[in-house]
XYZ file of C-alpha atoms in Angstrom:
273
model
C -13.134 10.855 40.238
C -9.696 9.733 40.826
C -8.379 6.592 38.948
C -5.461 6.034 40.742
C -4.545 5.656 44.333
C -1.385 5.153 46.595
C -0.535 2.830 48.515
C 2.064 1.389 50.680
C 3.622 -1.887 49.894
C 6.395 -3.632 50.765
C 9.328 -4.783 47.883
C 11.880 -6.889 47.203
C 14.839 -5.919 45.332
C 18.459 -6.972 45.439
C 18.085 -9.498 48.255
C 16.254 -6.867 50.624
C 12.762 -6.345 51.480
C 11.479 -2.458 52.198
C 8.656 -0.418 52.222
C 7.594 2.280 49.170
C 4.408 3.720 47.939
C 3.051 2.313 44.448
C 0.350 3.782 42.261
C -2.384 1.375 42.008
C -5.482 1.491 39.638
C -9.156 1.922 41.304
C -11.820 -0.420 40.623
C -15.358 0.862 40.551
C -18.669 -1.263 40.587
C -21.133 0.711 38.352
C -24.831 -0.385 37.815
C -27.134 0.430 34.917
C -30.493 0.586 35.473
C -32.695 0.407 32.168
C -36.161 1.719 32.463
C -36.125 1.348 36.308
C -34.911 -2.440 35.550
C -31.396 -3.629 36.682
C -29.684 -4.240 32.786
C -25.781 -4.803 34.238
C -23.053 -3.961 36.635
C -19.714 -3.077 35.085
C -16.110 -2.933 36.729
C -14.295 -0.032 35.147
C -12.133 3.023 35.928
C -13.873 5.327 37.261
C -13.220 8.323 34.323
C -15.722 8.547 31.319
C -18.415 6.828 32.828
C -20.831 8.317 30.578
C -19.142 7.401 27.356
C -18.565 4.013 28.848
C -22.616 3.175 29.753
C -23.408 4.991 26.357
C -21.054 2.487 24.795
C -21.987 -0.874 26.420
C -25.579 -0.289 25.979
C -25.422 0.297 22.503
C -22.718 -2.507 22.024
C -25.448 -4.516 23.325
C -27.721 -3.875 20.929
C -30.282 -1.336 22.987
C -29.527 1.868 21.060
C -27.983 2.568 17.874
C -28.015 6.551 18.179
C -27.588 8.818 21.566
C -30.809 10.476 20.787
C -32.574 6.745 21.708
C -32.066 7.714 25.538
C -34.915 10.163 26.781
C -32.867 10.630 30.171
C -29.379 10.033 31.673
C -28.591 10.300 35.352
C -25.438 9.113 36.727
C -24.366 9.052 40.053
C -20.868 8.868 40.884
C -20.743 8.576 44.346
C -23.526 5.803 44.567
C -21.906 3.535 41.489
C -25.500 4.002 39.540
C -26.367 5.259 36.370
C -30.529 5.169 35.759
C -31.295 5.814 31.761
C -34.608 6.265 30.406
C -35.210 5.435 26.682
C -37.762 6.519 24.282
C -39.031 2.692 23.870
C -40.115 0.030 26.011
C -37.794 -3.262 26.446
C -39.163 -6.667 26.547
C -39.107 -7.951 30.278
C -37.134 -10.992 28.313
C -34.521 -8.918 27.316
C -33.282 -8.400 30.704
C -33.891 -11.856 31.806
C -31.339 -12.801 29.250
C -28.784 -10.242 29.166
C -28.467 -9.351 32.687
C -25.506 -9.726 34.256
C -22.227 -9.023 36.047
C -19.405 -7.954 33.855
C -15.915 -8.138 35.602
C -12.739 -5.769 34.811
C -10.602 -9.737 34.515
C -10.436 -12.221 31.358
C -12.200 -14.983 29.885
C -15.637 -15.482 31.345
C -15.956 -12.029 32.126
C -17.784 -11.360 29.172
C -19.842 -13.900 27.459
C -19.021 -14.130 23.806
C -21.995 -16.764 22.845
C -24.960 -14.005 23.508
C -27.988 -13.347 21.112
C -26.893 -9.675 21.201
C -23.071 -10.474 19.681
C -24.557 -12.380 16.652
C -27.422 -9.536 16.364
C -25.254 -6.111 16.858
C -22.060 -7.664 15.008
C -21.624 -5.712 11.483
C -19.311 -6.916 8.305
C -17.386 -4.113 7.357
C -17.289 -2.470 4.233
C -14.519 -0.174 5.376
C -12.459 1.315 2.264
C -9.603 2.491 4.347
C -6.060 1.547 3.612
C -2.820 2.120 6.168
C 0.784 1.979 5.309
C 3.361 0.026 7.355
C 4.670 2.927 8.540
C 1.398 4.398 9.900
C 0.630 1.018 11.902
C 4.144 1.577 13.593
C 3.169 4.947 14.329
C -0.331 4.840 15.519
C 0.877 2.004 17.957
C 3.394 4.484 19.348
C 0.940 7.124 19.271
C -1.406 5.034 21.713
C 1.604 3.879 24.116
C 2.535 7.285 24.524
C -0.477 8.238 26.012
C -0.913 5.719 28.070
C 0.302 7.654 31.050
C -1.944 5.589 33.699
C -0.447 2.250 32.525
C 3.116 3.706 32.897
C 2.000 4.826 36.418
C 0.303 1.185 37.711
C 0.762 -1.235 35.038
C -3.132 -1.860 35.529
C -4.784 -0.072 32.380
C -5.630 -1.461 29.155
C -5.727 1.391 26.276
C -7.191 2.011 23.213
C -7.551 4.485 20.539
C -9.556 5.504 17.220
C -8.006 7.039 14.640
C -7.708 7.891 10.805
C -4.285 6.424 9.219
C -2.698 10.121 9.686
C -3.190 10.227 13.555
C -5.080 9.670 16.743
C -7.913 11.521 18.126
C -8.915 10.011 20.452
C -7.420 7.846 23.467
C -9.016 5.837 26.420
C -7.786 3.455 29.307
C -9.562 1.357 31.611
C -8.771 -1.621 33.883
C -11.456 -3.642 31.565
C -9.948 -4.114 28.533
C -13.715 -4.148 26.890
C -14.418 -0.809 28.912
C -11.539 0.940 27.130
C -13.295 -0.169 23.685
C -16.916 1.213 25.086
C -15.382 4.801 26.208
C -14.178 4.455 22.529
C -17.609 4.087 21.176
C -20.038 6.043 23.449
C -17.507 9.394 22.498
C -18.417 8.507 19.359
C -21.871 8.246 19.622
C -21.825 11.415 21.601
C -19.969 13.339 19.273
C -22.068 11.783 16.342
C -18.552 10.768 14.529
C -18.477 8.363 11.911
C -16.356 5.112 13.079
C -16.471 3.376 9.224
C -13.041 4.638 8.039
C -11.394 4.758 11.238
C -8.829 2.422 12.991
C -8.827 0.642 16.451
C -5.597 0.657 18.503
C -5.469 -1.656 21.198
C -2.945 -2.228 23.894
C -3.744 -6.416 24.622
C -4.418 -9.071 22.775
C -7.234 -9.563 20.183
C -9.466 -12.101 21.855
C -12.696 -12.853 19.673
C -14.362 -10.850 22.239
C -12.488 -7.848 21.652
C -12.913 -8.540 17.929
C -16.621 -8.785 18.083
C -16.572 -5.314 20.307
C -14.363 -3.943 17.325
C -16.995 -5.063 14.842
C -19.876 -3.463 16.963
C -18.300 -0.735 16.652
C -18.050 -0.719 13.268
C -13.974 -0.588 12.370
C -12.544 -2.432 9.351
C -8.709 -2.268 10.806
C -7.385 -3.114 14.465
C -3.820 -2.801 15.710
C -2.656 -4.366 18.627
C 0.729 -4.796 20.331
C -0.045 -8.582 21.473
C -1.522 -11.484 19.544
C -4.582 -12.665 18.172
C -6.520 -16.027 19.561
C -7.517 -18.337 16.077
C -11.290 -17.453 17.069
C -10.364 -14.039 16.901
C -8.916 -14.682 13.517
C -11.635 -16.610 12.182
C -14.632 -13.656 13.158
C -12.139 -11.579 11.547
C -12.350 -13.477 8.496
C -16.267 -13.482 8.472
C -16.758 -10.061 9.411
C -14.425 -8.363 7.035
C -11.992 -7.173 9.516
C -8.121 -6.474 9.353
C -6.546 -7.608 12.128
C -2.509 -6.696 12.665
C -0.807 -7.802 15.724
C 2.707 -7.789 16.904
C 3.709 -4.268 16.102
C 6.977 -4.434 17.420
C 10.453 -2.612 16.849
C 8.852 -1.772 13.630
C 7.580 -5.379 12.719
C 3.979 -6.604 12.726
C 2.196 -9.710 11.259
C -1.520 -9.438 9.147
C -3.754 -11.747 10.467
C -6.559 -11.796 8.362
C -7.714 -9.396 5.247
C -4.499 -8.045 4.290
C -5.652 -5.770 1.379
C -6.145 -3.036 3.502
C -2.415 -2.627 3.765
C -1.220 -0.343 1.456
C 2.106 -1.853 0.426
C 2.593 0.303 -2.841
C 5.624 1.902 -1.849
C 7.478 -1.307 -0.924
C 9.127 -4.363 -2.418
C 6.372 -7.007 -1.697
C 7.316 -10.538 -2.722
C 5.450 -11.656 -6.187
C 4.118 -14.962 -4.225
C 2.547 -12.879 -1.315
C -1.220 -11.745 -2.303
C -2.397 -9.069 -0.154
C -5.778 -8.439 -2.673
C -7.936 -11.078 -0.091
């Protein structure tokens, strides 16, 4: 399916108004059905679709492995995906966690759920970056961020190991970018322990408990953290660097996982906490 479209709008510029065609981002309403039971609709770009319902659904605490789901059917052109698992779910479970999840901010996604405090994990990540390799996996990640160039409508994210990326995603929900993220992994059966997050927005403590879910010890965003962000940070073990800027960046919380060896580090800073 396409992600983009074009349209024709009308700009101002220099004191005159015209018309021109822009690049916008779809938006696509998919619903998951769990067990013939309505779980959740999500708002997304309409590319990865499978990684991104393998993803959520695990993020939410119904699977831990791919092999959970007996069958997967998506259908594009209805905006359904129907998965069967191995197990039967609690009729209370979907009373609870059923719900719409919009491609926008803040109540989009509700942090205060029962899953978030039961899928959350405290990393024990033993993976160390350089300074330079934060600057570079950030460019790494805006360089292929071709559909954000385009419409200025995608947020992106990538996993990768402190030598490079392998992997990149994009999605008009910034949380939908971090599920494509993790359902490739699951699919691929790729361990996400020792690998890094790079995210294009800012570190809400939503995004921060997705990162955790997924089981990182070190994100890297362009933006800035929220304090709540900081403080689940701080509880679950997580690195968070923000800012990385015209080869700048500020450490957040854990800072031992930057590997300053090579560099003149004043005697007053600790970075073993």
């Amino acid at each position: 399916m396409e992600i983009t479209t074009r349209r024709e709008i009308w700009r101002y510029s220099d004191e005159q108004l015209s018309t021109a065609e822009d690049t916008i981002a779809e938006e696509f309403p998919l619903t998951i059905f769990l067990n013939d039971v309505e779980f959740a609709t999500l708002v997304c770009s309409p590319q990865y679709l499978e990684e991104l319902v393998i993803g959520f659904v695990a993020s939410e605490g119904v699977i831990r492995k791919r092999d959970e789901i007996k069958s997967f059917n998506l259908d594009e052109e209805g905006g359904y995906c129907h998965i069967e698992l191995h197990k039967e779910i609690p009729t209370d479970f979907f009373k609870f966690t059923k719900r719409v999840l919009g491609s926008c901010c803040g109540k989009s996604r509700q942090f205060y759920h029962q899953s978030d405090m039961e899928t959350a994990k405290i990393s024990m990540s033993k993976t160390k970056i350089t300074p330079e390799q934060c600057i570079q996996l950030m460019k790494e990640m805006q360089d292929s961020s071709t559909v954000f160039k385009e419409t200025g409508g995608i947020h992106n994210a990538s996993l990768a190991t402190p030598e490079a990326t392998f992997i990149h995603r994009g999605d008009i929900g910034r949380h939908n970018a971090l599920d494509k993220l993790y359902g490739y992994c699951l699919e691929k059966k790729i361990s996400v322990s020792d690998k890094i997050l790079v995210f294009s927005g800012r570190i809400s403590s939503e995004v921060l408990t997705k990162a955790s879910k997924i089981g990182v010890g070190i994100i890297l965003s362009k933006s800035a953290p929220t304090d709540l962000a900081i403080k689940l940070a701080e509880d679950l073990n997580i690195t968070t660097v923000g800012f990385i800027r015209n080869k700048s960046f500020n450490v957040y919380s854990h800072p031992m996982r930057i590997d300053t060896s090579a560099l003149g580090v004043d005697e007053s800073v600790s970075l073993t906490k």
